[in-house]
PDB file of C-alpha atoms in Angstrom:
ATOM      1  CA  UNK B   1     106.183  43.909 106.637  1.00 94.00           C
ATOM      2  CA  UNK B   2     104.801  40.532 105.633  1.00 96.00           C
ATOM      3  CA  UNK B   3     105.016  37.251 107.328  1.00 97.00           C
ATOM      4  CA  UNK B   4     103.623  33.873 106.229  1.00 97.00           C
ATOM      5  CA  UNK B   5     104.855  31.330 108.826  1.00 98.00           C
ATOM      6  CA  UNK B   6     103.578  31.360 112.489  1.00 98.00           C
ATOM      7  CA  UNK B   7     102.164  28.912 115.014  1.00 97.00           C
ATOM      8  CA  UNK B   8      99.472  29.172 117.662  1.00 96.00           C
ATOM      9  CA  UNK B   9      97.626  27.014 120.186  1.00 95.00           C
ATOM     10  CA  UNK B  10      96.405  24.665 117.344  1.00 93.00           C
ATOM     11  CA  UNK B  11      99.804  23.097 117.192  1.00 95.00           C
ATOM     12  CA  UNK B  12     102.961  23.853 119.181  1.00 91.00           C
ATOM     13  CA  UNK B  13     102.561  27.600 119.415  1.00 93.00           C
ATOM     14  CA  UNK B  14     102.396  29.082 122.783  1.00 93.00           C
ATOM     15  CA  UNK B  15      99.627  31.578 122.299  1.00 96.00           C
ATOM     16  CA  UNK B  16      96.078  31.938 120.796  1.00 97.00           C
ATOM     17  CA  UNK B  17      95.607  33.091 117.329  1.00 97.00           C
ATOM     18  CA  UNK B  18      94.091  36.362 118.624  1.00 97.00           C
ATOM     19  CA  UNK B  19      97.194  36.975 120.876  1.00 97.00           C
ATOM     20  CA  UNK B  20      99.488  36.376 117.827  1.00 97.00           C
ATOM     21  CA  UNK B  21      97.379  38.722 115.681  1.00 98.00           C
ATOM     22  CA  UNK B  22      97.565  41.495 118.247  1.00 98.00           C
ATOM     23  CA  UNK B  23     101.309  41.117 118.541  1.00 98.00           C
ATOM     24  CA  UNK B  24     101.801  41.095 114.762  1.00 98.00           C
ATOM     25  CA  UNK B  25      99.621  44.210 114.322  1.00 98.00           C
ATOM     26  CA  UNK B  26     101.379  46.054 117.133  1.00 98.00           C
ATOM     27  CA  UNK B  27     104.911  45.143 115.504  1.00 98.00           C
ATOM     28  CA  UNK B  28     103.766  46.789 112.254  1.00 97.00           C
ATOM     29  CA  UNK B  29     102.955  43.847 110.023  1.00 97.00           C
ATOM     30  CA  UNK B  30     100.569  44.529 107.195  1.00 97.00           C
ATOM     31  CA  UNK B  31     100.265  40.749 106.122  1.00 97.00           C
ATOM     32  CA  UNK B  32     100.204  37.984 108.721  1.00 98.00           C
ATOM     33  CA  UNK B  33      99.866  34.426 107.830  1.00 97.00           C
ATOM     34  CA  UNK B  34      99.062  31.677 110.396  1.00 98.00           C
ATOM     35  CA  UNK B  35     100.421  28.187 109.462  1.00 98.00           C
ATOM     36  CA  UNK B  36      99.765  25.456 112.046  1.00 98.00           C
ATOM     37  CA  UNK B  37     101.721  22.257 111.622  1.00 97.00           C
ATOM     38  CA  UNK B  38      99.479  20.036 109.666  1.00 97.00           C
ATOM     39  CA  UNK B  39      97.797  16.884 110.900  1.00 96.00           C
ATOM     40  CA  UNK B  40     100.234  14.015 110.361  1.00 95.00           C
ATOM     41  CA  UNK B  41     100.337  10.267 109.769  1.00 92.00           C
ATOM     42  CA  UNK B  42     102.781   9.460 112.636  1.00 88.00           C
ATOM     43  CA  UNK B  43     103.004  10.297 116.417  1.00 87.00           C
ATOM     44  CA  UNK B  44     103.813  13.886 117.022  1.00 89.00           C
ATOM     45  CA  UNK B  45     103.240  16.389 119.911  1.00 87.00           C
ATOM     46  CA  UNK B  46     103.841  19.314 117.668  1.00 90.00           C
ATOM     47  CA  UNK B  47     101.189  18.797 114.985  1.00 93.00           C
ATOM     48  CA  UNK B  48      97.512  19.825 114.948  1.00 96.00           C
ATOM     49  CA  UNK B  49      94.823  17.258 115.270  1.00 96.00           C
ATOM     50  CA  UNK B  50      92.757  16.500 112.200  1.00 96.00           C
ATOM     51  CA  UNK B  51      89.522  17.244 114.269  1.00 96.00           C
ATOM     52  CA  UNK B  52      90.862  20.792 114.922  1.00 97.00           C
ATOM     53  CA  UNK B  53      91.218  21.861 111.304  1.00 97.00           C
ATOM     54  CA  UNK B  54      87.627  23.226 110.947  1.00 97.00           C
ATOM     55  CA  UNK B  55      87.965  25.168 114.239  1.00 98.00           C
ATOM     56  CA  UNK B  56      91.229  26.580 113.052  1.00 98.00           C
ATOM     57  CA  UNK B  57      89.747  27.717 109.709  1.00 97.00           C
ATOM     58  CA  UNK B  58      86.633  29.250 111.468  1.00 98.00           C
ATOM     59  CA  UNK B  59      88.836  31.182 113.899  1.00 98.00           C
ATOM     60  CA  UNK B  60      90.987  32.463 110.936  1.00 97.00           C
ATOM     61  CA  UNK B  61      87.899  33.697 109.127  1.00 98.00           C
ATOM     62  CA  UNK B  62      86.755  35.528 112.309  1.00 98.00           C
ATOM     63  CA  UNK B  63      90.185  37.306 112.613  1.00 98.00           C
ATOM     64  CA  UNK B  64      90.172  38.184 108.952  1.00 97.00           C
ATOM     65  CA  UNK B  65      86.971  40.070 109.458  1.00 97.00           C
ATOM     66  CA  UNK B  66      88.133  41.730 112.662  1.00 98.00           C
ATOM     67  CA  UNK B  67      91.294  42.968 111.110  1.00 98.00           C
ATOM     68  CA  UNK B  68      89.819  43.592 107.721  1.00 95.00           C
ATOM     69  CA  UNK B  69      90.748  47.364 107.762  1.00 95.00           C
ATOM     70  CA  UNK B  70      94.017  47.003 109.716  1.00 97.00           C
ATOM     71  CA  UNK B  71      95.991  43.929 108.663  1.00 97.00           C
ATOM     72  CA  UNK B  72      95.503  41.174 106.119  1.00 97.00           C
ATOM     73  CA  UNK B  73      95.229  37.784 107.937  1.00 98.00           C
ATOM     74  CA  UNK B  74      95.988  34.737 105.793  1.00 98.00           C
ATOM     75  CA  UNK B  75      94.920  31.144 106.500  1.00 98.00           C
ATOM     76  CA  UNK B  76      97.864  28.878 105.807  1.00 98.00           C
ATOM     77  CA  UNK B  77      99.197  25.531 106.882  1.00 98.00           C
ATOM     78  CA  UNK B  78     102.708  24.001 107.236  1.00 98.00           C
ATOM     79  CA  UNK B  79     102.297  20.561 105.825  1.00 98.00           C
ATOM     80  CA  UNK B  80     104.744  17.825 106.584  1.00 98.00           C
ATOM     81  CA  UNK B  81     106.067  15.770 103.653  1.00 98.00           C
ATOM     82  CA  UNK B  82     106.553  12.178 104.889  1.00 97.00           C
ATOM     83  CA  UNK B  83     106.386  10.054 101.806  1.00 95.00           C
ATOM     84  CA  UNK B  84     104.774   9.776  98.379  1.00 95.00           C
ATOM     85  CA  UNK B  85     101.529   8.923 100.097  1.00 96.00           C
ATOM     86  CA  UNK B  86     101.577  11.628 102.734  1.00 97.00           C
ATOM     87  CA  UNK B  87     102.418  15.230 102.088  1.00 98.00           C
ATOM     88  CA  UNK B  88     101.085  18.500 100.576  1.00 98.00           C
ATOM     89  CA  UNK B  89     100.408  16.592  97.393  1.00 98.00           C
ATOM     90  CA  UNK B  90      97.513  14.511  98.724  1.00 98.00           C
ATOM     91  CA  UNK B  91      93.881  15.455  98.071  1.00 98.00           C
ATOM     92  CA  UNK B  92      93.040  16.039 101.747  1.00 97.00           C
ATOM     93  CA  UNK B  93      95.401  19.003 101.935  1.00 98.00           C
ATOM     94  CA  UNK B  94      94.660  20.279  98.358  1.00 97.00           C
ATOM     95  CA  UNK B  95      90.950  20.425  99.224  1.00 97.00           C
ATOM     96  CA  UNK B  96      91.271  22.533 102.448  1.00 98.00           C
ATOM     97  CA  UNK B  97      90.137  26.174 101.902  1.00 98.00           C
ATOM     98  CA  UNK B  98      93.600  27.629 102.623  1.00 98.00           C
ATOM     99  CA  UNK B  99      95.182  30.871 101.199  1.00 98.00           C
ATOM    100  CA  UNK B 100      98.589  29.152 100.803  1.00 98.00           C
ATOM    101  CA  UNK B 101     100.577  26.062 101.899  1.00 98.00           C
ATOM    102  CA  UNK B 102     104.104  25.629 103.282  1.00 98.00           C
ATOM    103  CA  UNK B 103     105.775  22.298 102.522  1.00 98.00           C
ATOM    104  CA  UNK B 104     108.395  21.224 105.118  1.00 98.00           C
ATOM    105  CA  UNK B 105     110.394  18.249 106.170  1.00 98.00           C
ATOM    106  CA  UNK B 106     110.586  17.634 109.888  1.00 97.00           C
ATOM    107  CA  UNK B 107     110.521  13.851 109.979  1.00 97.00           C
ATOM    108  CA  UNK B 108     113.322  11.910 108.132  1.00 98.00           C
ATOM    109  CA  UNK B 109     112.799   8.301 107.253  1.00 96.00           C
ATOM    110  CA  UNK B 110     115.103   5.688 108.710  1.00 97.00           C
ATOM    111  CA  UNK B 111     116.456   2.881 106.485  1.00 97.00           C
ATOM    112  CA  UNK B 112     113.413   0.816 107.583  1.00 96.00           C
ATOM    113  CA  UNK B 113     111.071   3.646 106.458  1.00 94.00           C
ATOM    114  CA  UNK B 114     110.084   4.925 109.988  1.00 95.00           C
ATOM    115  CA  UNK B 115     109.667   8.646 110.118  1.00 96.00           C
ATOM    116  CA  UNK B 116     111.668  10.217 112.999  1.00 97.00           C
ATOM    117  CA  UNK B 117     111.435  13.818 114.085  1.00 96.00           C
ATOM    118  CA  UNK B 118     114.934  15.496 113.489  1.00 97.00           C
ATOM    119  CA  UNK B 119     113.683  19.022 114.104  1.00 94.00           C
ATOM    120  CA  UNK B 120     113.539  19.217 117.822  1.00 89.00           C
ATOM    121  CA  UNK B 121     116.205  20.113 120.390  1.00 94.00           C
ATOM    122  CA  UNK B 122     119.863  19.195 119.501  1.00 96.00           C
ATOM    123  CA  UNK B 123     120.063  16.823 122.488  1.00 97.00           C
ATOM    124  CA  UNK B 124     117.154  14.721 121.210  1.00 97.00           C
ATOM    125  CA  UNK B 125     118.455  14.815 117.631  1.00 98.00           C
ATOM    126  CA  UNK B 126     121.736  13.419 118.786  1.00 98.00           C
ATOM    127  CA  UNK B 127     119.903  10.724 120.683  1.00 98.00           C
ATOM    128  CA  UNK B 128     117.851   9.705 117.643  1.00 98.00           C
ATOM    129  CA  UNK B 129     120.964   9.889 115.439  1.00 98.00           C
ATOM    130  CA  UNK B 130     122.532   7.210 117.593  1.00 98.00           C
ATOM    131  CA  UNK B 131     119.460   5.053 118.221  1.00 98.00           C
ATOM    132  CA  UNK B 132     117.522   5.329 115.000  1.00 98.00           C
ATOM    133  CA  UNK B 133     120.158   6.086 112.285  1.00 98.00           C
ATOM    134  CA  UNK B 134     123.165   4.119 113.723  1.00 97.00           C
ATOM    135  CA  UNK B 135     125.105   7.397 113.855  1.00 98.00           C
ATOM    136  CA  UNK B 136     125.141   7.949 110.163  1.00 98.00           C
ATOM    137  CA  UNK B 137     124.747  11.715 109.858  1.00 98.00           C
ATOM    138  CA  UNK B 138     125.379  11.738 106.193  1.00 98.00           C
ATOM    139  CA  UNK B 139     122.523   9.267 105.633  1.00 98.00           C
ATOM    140  CA  UNK B 140     120.217  11.675 107.634  1.00 98.00           C
ATOM    141  CA  UNK B 141     121.305  14.802 105.775  1.00 98.00           C
ATOM    142  CA  UNK B 142     121.113  13.115 102.334  1.00 98.00           C
ATOM    143  CA  UNK B 143     117.637  11.610 103.130  1.00 98.00           C
ATOM    144  CA  UNK B 144     116.379  15.033 104.320  1.00 98.00           C
ATOM    145  CA  UNK B 145     117.328  16.794 101.143  1.00 98.00           C
ATOM    146  CA  UNK B 146     116.194  13.787  99.031  1.00 98.00           C
ATOM    147  CA  UNK B 147     112.808  14.107 100.749  1.00 98.00           C
ATOM    148  CA  UNK B 148     112.656  17.788  99.884  1.00 98.00           C
ATOM    149  CA  UNK B 149     113.344  17.056  96.167  1.00 98.00           C
ATOM    150  CA  UNK B 150     110.541  14.414  96.363  1.00 98.00           C
ATOM    151  CA  UNK B 151     108.230  16.931  97.880  1.00 98.00           C
ATOM    152  CA  UNK B 152     109.044  19.507  95.225  1.00 98.00           C
ATOM    153  CA  UNK B 153     108.283  16.999  92.444  1.00 98.00           C
ATOM    154  CA  UNK B 154     105.067  16.044  94.061  1.00 98.00           C
ATOM    155  CA  UNK B 155     103.833  19.653  94.494  1.00 98.00           C
ATOM    156  CA  UNK B 156     100.844  20.951  96.180  1.00 98.00           C
ATOM    157  CA  UNK B 157     102.394  23.847  98.088  1.00 98.00           C
ATOM    158  CA  UNK B 158     103.571  27.384  97.594  1.00 98.00           C
ATOM    159  CA  UNK B 159     106.561  27.949  99.899  1.00 98.00           C
ATOM    160  CA  UNK B 160     109.289  25.503 100.935  1.00 98.00           C
ATOM    161  CA  UNK B 161     110.024  26.035 104.679  1.00 98.00           C
ATOM    162  CA  UNK B 162     113.391  26.234 106.389  1.00 97.00           C
ATOM    163  CA  UNK B 163     115.144  24.545 103.550  1.00 97.00           C
ATOM    164  CA  UNK B 164     118.367  23.620 105.239  1.00 98.00           C
ATOM    165  CA  UNK B 165     117.314  23.223 108.834  1.00 97.00           C
ATOM    166  CA  UNK B 166     118.938  19.867 109.138  1.00 98.00           C
ATOM    167  CA  UNK B 167     122.226  21.781 109.013  1.00 98.00           C
ATOM    168  CA  UNK B 168     121.541  23.211 112.407  1.00 97.00           C
ATOM    169  CA  UNK B 169     121.048  19.993 114.418  1.00 97.00           C
ATOM    170  CA  UNK B 170     123.497  18.210 112.158  1.00 98.00           C
ATOM    171  CA  UNK B 171     126.322  20.679 113.047  1.00 97.00           C
ATOM    172  CA  UNK B 172     126.131  19.510 116.612  1.00 97.00           C
ATOM    173  CA  UNK B 173     127.235  16.005 115.446  1.00 97.00           C
ATOM    174  CA  UNK B 174     129.688  17.186 112.737  1.00 98.00           C
ATOM    175  CA  UNK B 175     130.835  20.890 113.271  1.00 97.00           C
ATOM    176  CA  UNK B 176     131.959  21.218 109.646  1.00 98.00           C
ATOM    177  CA  UNK B 177     128.897  19.497 108.117  1.00 98.00           C
ATOM    178  CA  UNK B 178     127.929  22.539 106.133  1.00 98.00           C
ATOM    179  CA  UNK B 179     131.592  22.901 104.769  1.00 98.00           C
ATOM    180  CA  UNK B 180     131.243  19.499 103.015  1.00 98.00           C
ATOM    181  CA  UNK B 181     131.078  19.614  99.262  1.00 98.00           C
ATOM    182  CA  UNK B 182     128.512  16.949  99.054  1.00 98.00           C
ATOM    183  CA  UNK B 183     126.252  18.908 101.487  1.00 98.00           C
ATOM    184  CA  UNK B 184     126.643  22.111  99.530  1.00 98.00           C
ATOM    185  CA  UNK B 185     125.732  20.206  96.307  1.00 98.00           C
ATOM    186  CA  UNK B 186     122.480  19.030  97.890  1.00 98.00           C
ATOM    187  CA  UNK B 187     121.496  22.463  99.068  1.00 98.00           C
ATOM    188  CA  UNK B 188     121.958  23.751  95.558  1.00 98.00           C
ATOM    189  CA  UNK B 189     119.992  20.895  94.050  1.00 98.00           C
ATOM    190  CA  UNK B 190     117.061  21.854  96.247  1.00 98.00           C
ATOM    191  CA  UNK B 191     117.291  25.503  95.538  1.00 98.00           C
ATOM    192  CA  UNK B 192     117.479  24.855  91.730  1.00 98.00           C
ATOM    193  CA  UNK B 193     114.475  22.455  91.923  1.00 98.00           C
ATOM    194  CA  UNK B 194     112.432  24.959  93.868  1.00 98.00           C
ATOM    195  CA  UNK B 195     113.080  27.563  91.198  1.00 98.00           C
ATOM    196  CA  UNK B 196     112.283  25.102  88.426  1.00 98.00           C
ATOM    197  CA  UNK B 197     108.987  24.293  90.113  1.00 98.00           C
ATOM    198  CA  UNK B 198     108.014  27.825  90.804  1.00 97.00           C
ATOM    199  CA  UNK B 199     108.070  27.355  94.524  1.00 98.00           C
ATOM    200  CA  UNK B 200     108.973  30.324  96.791  1.00 97.00           C
ATOM    201  CA  UNK B 201     111.825  29.744  99.180  1.00 98.00           C
ATOM    202  CA  UNK B 202     111.358  30.993 102.681  1.00 97.00           C
ATOM    203  CA  UNK B 203     114.114  32.787 104.543  1.00 98.00           C
ATOM    204  CA  UNK B 204     113.308  31.754 107.972  1.00 98.00           C
ATOM    205  CA  UNK B 205     114.458  34.224 110.661  1.00 98.00           C
ATOM    206  CA  UNK B 206     113.391  32.511 113.774  1.00 96.00           C
ATOM    207  CA  UNK B 207     116.837  31.517 115.020  1.00 96.00           C
ATOM    208  CA  UNK B 208     118.695  34.712 114.266  1.00 96.00           C
ATOM    209  CA  UNK B 209     118.304  36.367 117.645  1.00 94.00           C
ATOM    210  CA  UNK B 210     119.369  33.156 119.564  1.00 93.00           C
ATOM    211  CA  UNK B 211     121.694  31.356 117.178  1.00 92.00           C
ATOM    212  CA  UNK B 212     122.635  34.135 114.699  1.00 94.00           C
ATOM    213  CA  UNK B 213     121.561  32.122 111.612  1.00 96.00           C
ATOM    214  CA  UNK B 214     118.819  31.999 109.039  1.00 98.00           C
ATOM    215  CA  UNK B 215     117.347  29.060 107.083  1.00 98.00           C
ATOM    216  CA  UNK B 216     118.684  28.858 104.524  1.00 98.00           C
ATOM    217  CA  UNK B 217     121.970  30.088 105.992  1.00 98.00           C
ATOM    218  CA  UNK B 218     123.474  33.238 104.581  1.00 97.00           C
ATOM    219  CA  UNK B 219     126.270  31.201 103.062  1.00 98.00           C
ATOM    220  CA  UNK B 220     123.686  29.853 100.598  1.00 98.00           C
ATOM    221  CA  UNK B 221     122.098  33.208  99.749  1.00 98.00           C
ATOM    222  CA  UNK B 222     124.493  33.662  96.685  1.00 97.00           C
ATOM    223  CA  UNK B 223     122.699  30.480  95.328  1.00 98.00           C
ATOM    224  CA  UNK B 224     119.356  32.168  95.835  1.00 98.00           C
ATOM    225  CA  UNK B 225     120.713  35.141  93.926  1.00 97.00           C
ATOM    226  CA  UNK B 226     122.347  32.985  91.190  1.00 97.00           C
ATOM    227  CA  UNK B 227     119.102  31.204  90.500  1.00 97.00           C
ATOM    228  CA  UNK B 228     116.983  34.367  90.893  1.00 96.00           C
ATOM    229  CA  UNK B 229     114.868  32.492  93.384  1.00 97.00           C
ATOM    230  CA  UNK B 230     111.498  33.914  94.603  1.00 97.00           C
ATOM    231  CA  UNK B 231     111.826  34.486  98.369  1.00 97.00           C
ATOM    232  CA  UNK B 232     109.669  35.488 101.333  1.00 97.00           C
ATOM    233  CA  UNK B 233     110.758  36.313 104.842  1.00 96.00           C
ATOM    234  CA  UNK B 234     109.073  34.432 107.753  1.00 97.00           C
ATOM    235  CA  UNK B 235     109.652  34.541 111.453  1.00 98.00           C
ATOM    236  CA  UNK B 236     108.157  31.170 112.250  1.00 97.00           C
ATOM    237  CA  UNK B 237     106.897  32.772 115.448  1.00 97.00           C
ATOM    238  CA  UNK B 238     105.604  30.557 118.267  1.00 96.00           C
ATOM    239  CA  UNK B 239     105.341  33.276 120.867  1.00 96.00           C
ATOM    240  CA  UNK B 240     103.800  36.782 120.721  1.00 97.00           C
ATOM    241  CA  UNK B 241     107.093  38.428 121.654  1.00 97.00           C
ATOM    242  CA  UNK B 242     108.886  36.602 118.747  1.00 97.00           C
ATOM    243  CA  UNK B 243     106.601  37.835 115.924  1.00 98.00           C
ATOM    244  CA  UNK B 244     109.444  39.904 114.392  1.00 97.00           C
ATOM    245  CA  UNK B 245     112.507  37.933 115.563  1.00 97.00           C
ATOM    246  CA  UNK B 246     115.319  38.353 113.100  1.00 97.00           C
ATOM    247  CA  UNK B 247     113.102  40.071 110.478  1.00 97.00           C
ATOM    248  CA  UNK B 248     114.794  43.463 110.388  1.00 96.00           C
ATOM    249  CA  UNK B 249     118.213  41.871 110.418  1.00 97.00           C
ATOM    250  CA  UNK B 250     117.211  39.808 107.348  1.00 97.00           C
ATOM    251  CA  UNK B 251     115.962  42.881 105.554  1.00 96.00           C
ATOM    252  CA  UNK B 252     119.193  44.579 106.196  1.00 96.00           C
ATOM    253  CA  UNK B 253     121.310  41.664 104.929  1.00 96.00           C
ATOM    254  CA  UNK B 254     119.089  41.303 101.731  1.00 96.00           C
ATOM    255  CA  UNK B 255     119.651  44.865 100.968  1.00 95.00           C
ATOM    256  CA  UNK B 256     123.385  44.560 101.306  1.00 95.00           C
ATOM    257  CA  UNK B 257     123.343  41.450  99.056  1.00 95.00           C
ATOM    258  CA  UNK B 258     121.231  43.322  96.455  1.00 94.00           C
ATOM    259  CA  UNK B 259     118.448  40.794  96.873  1.00 96.00           C
ATOM    260  CA  UNK B 260     115.455  42.923  97.857  1.00 90.00           C
ATOM    261  CA  UNK B 261     113.984  42.603  94.342  1.00 89.00           C
ATOM    262  CA  UNK B 262     113.645  38.815  94.872  1.00 93.00           C
ATOM    263  CA  UNK B 263     111.200  39.357  97.697  1.00 93.00           C
ATOM    264  CA  UNK B 264     107.669  38.197  96.797  1.00 89.00           C
ATOM    265  CA  UNK B 265     104.252  38.173  98.320  1.00 82.00           C
ATOM    266  CA  UNK B 266     101.490  35.713  97.869  1.00 78.00           C
ATOM    267  CA  UNK B 267      98.502  36.540  95.676  1.00 67.00           C
TER     268      UNK B 267
END
């Protein structure tokens, strides 16, 4: 069992790195990656502070040594792509001594260029949809995927995180959002671009136990198979008791889909 996406007290996780490591080891993981939300250029209560990066790397090194003979600990970071001047591609993130980088979009630019968090609770998303985007869900979804395409072109990361997460909150505003032909075309464009750029696509299992869905959703897995995408499984755990949430269910479904051979691990 291998996981590359988890959060701790350095961002919006709800446990220390040591507590998460204990839970991961007890759950049977052989490789455990910790990936705090990166420092960011706009207000956010979920992202780590720049002044804590060195502390995080130091604690990761300590845990690597502690678990050396039991479990491989990897030092990662989930880096927000905000624009052409802030994302995984900038020198600051490239220079950090990380084992790997996840590139994700959580903040979608308004028409005025303001980054707004679309990744939180559905109630907040619906509020922002009305107040920041004038109720234009198609604009939000199209911009979300356009930003992922920009991020893939800019590079600087190994894994693309929760590729279609906008579909979850967006479906609260439009129940058939993911049935729209234009939406499906955007998902396919991002998958194809990730494969073209050699970026691994994360199958994020975090919401399976509570919402019975993955990111990308199972309806898009045939596209992953069609493009022979490299994939990894990640639980995106924020709590010790969620370190393996949805993981075994994803393994079973990958087996049924004949996609196990597409699973990868980081060097």
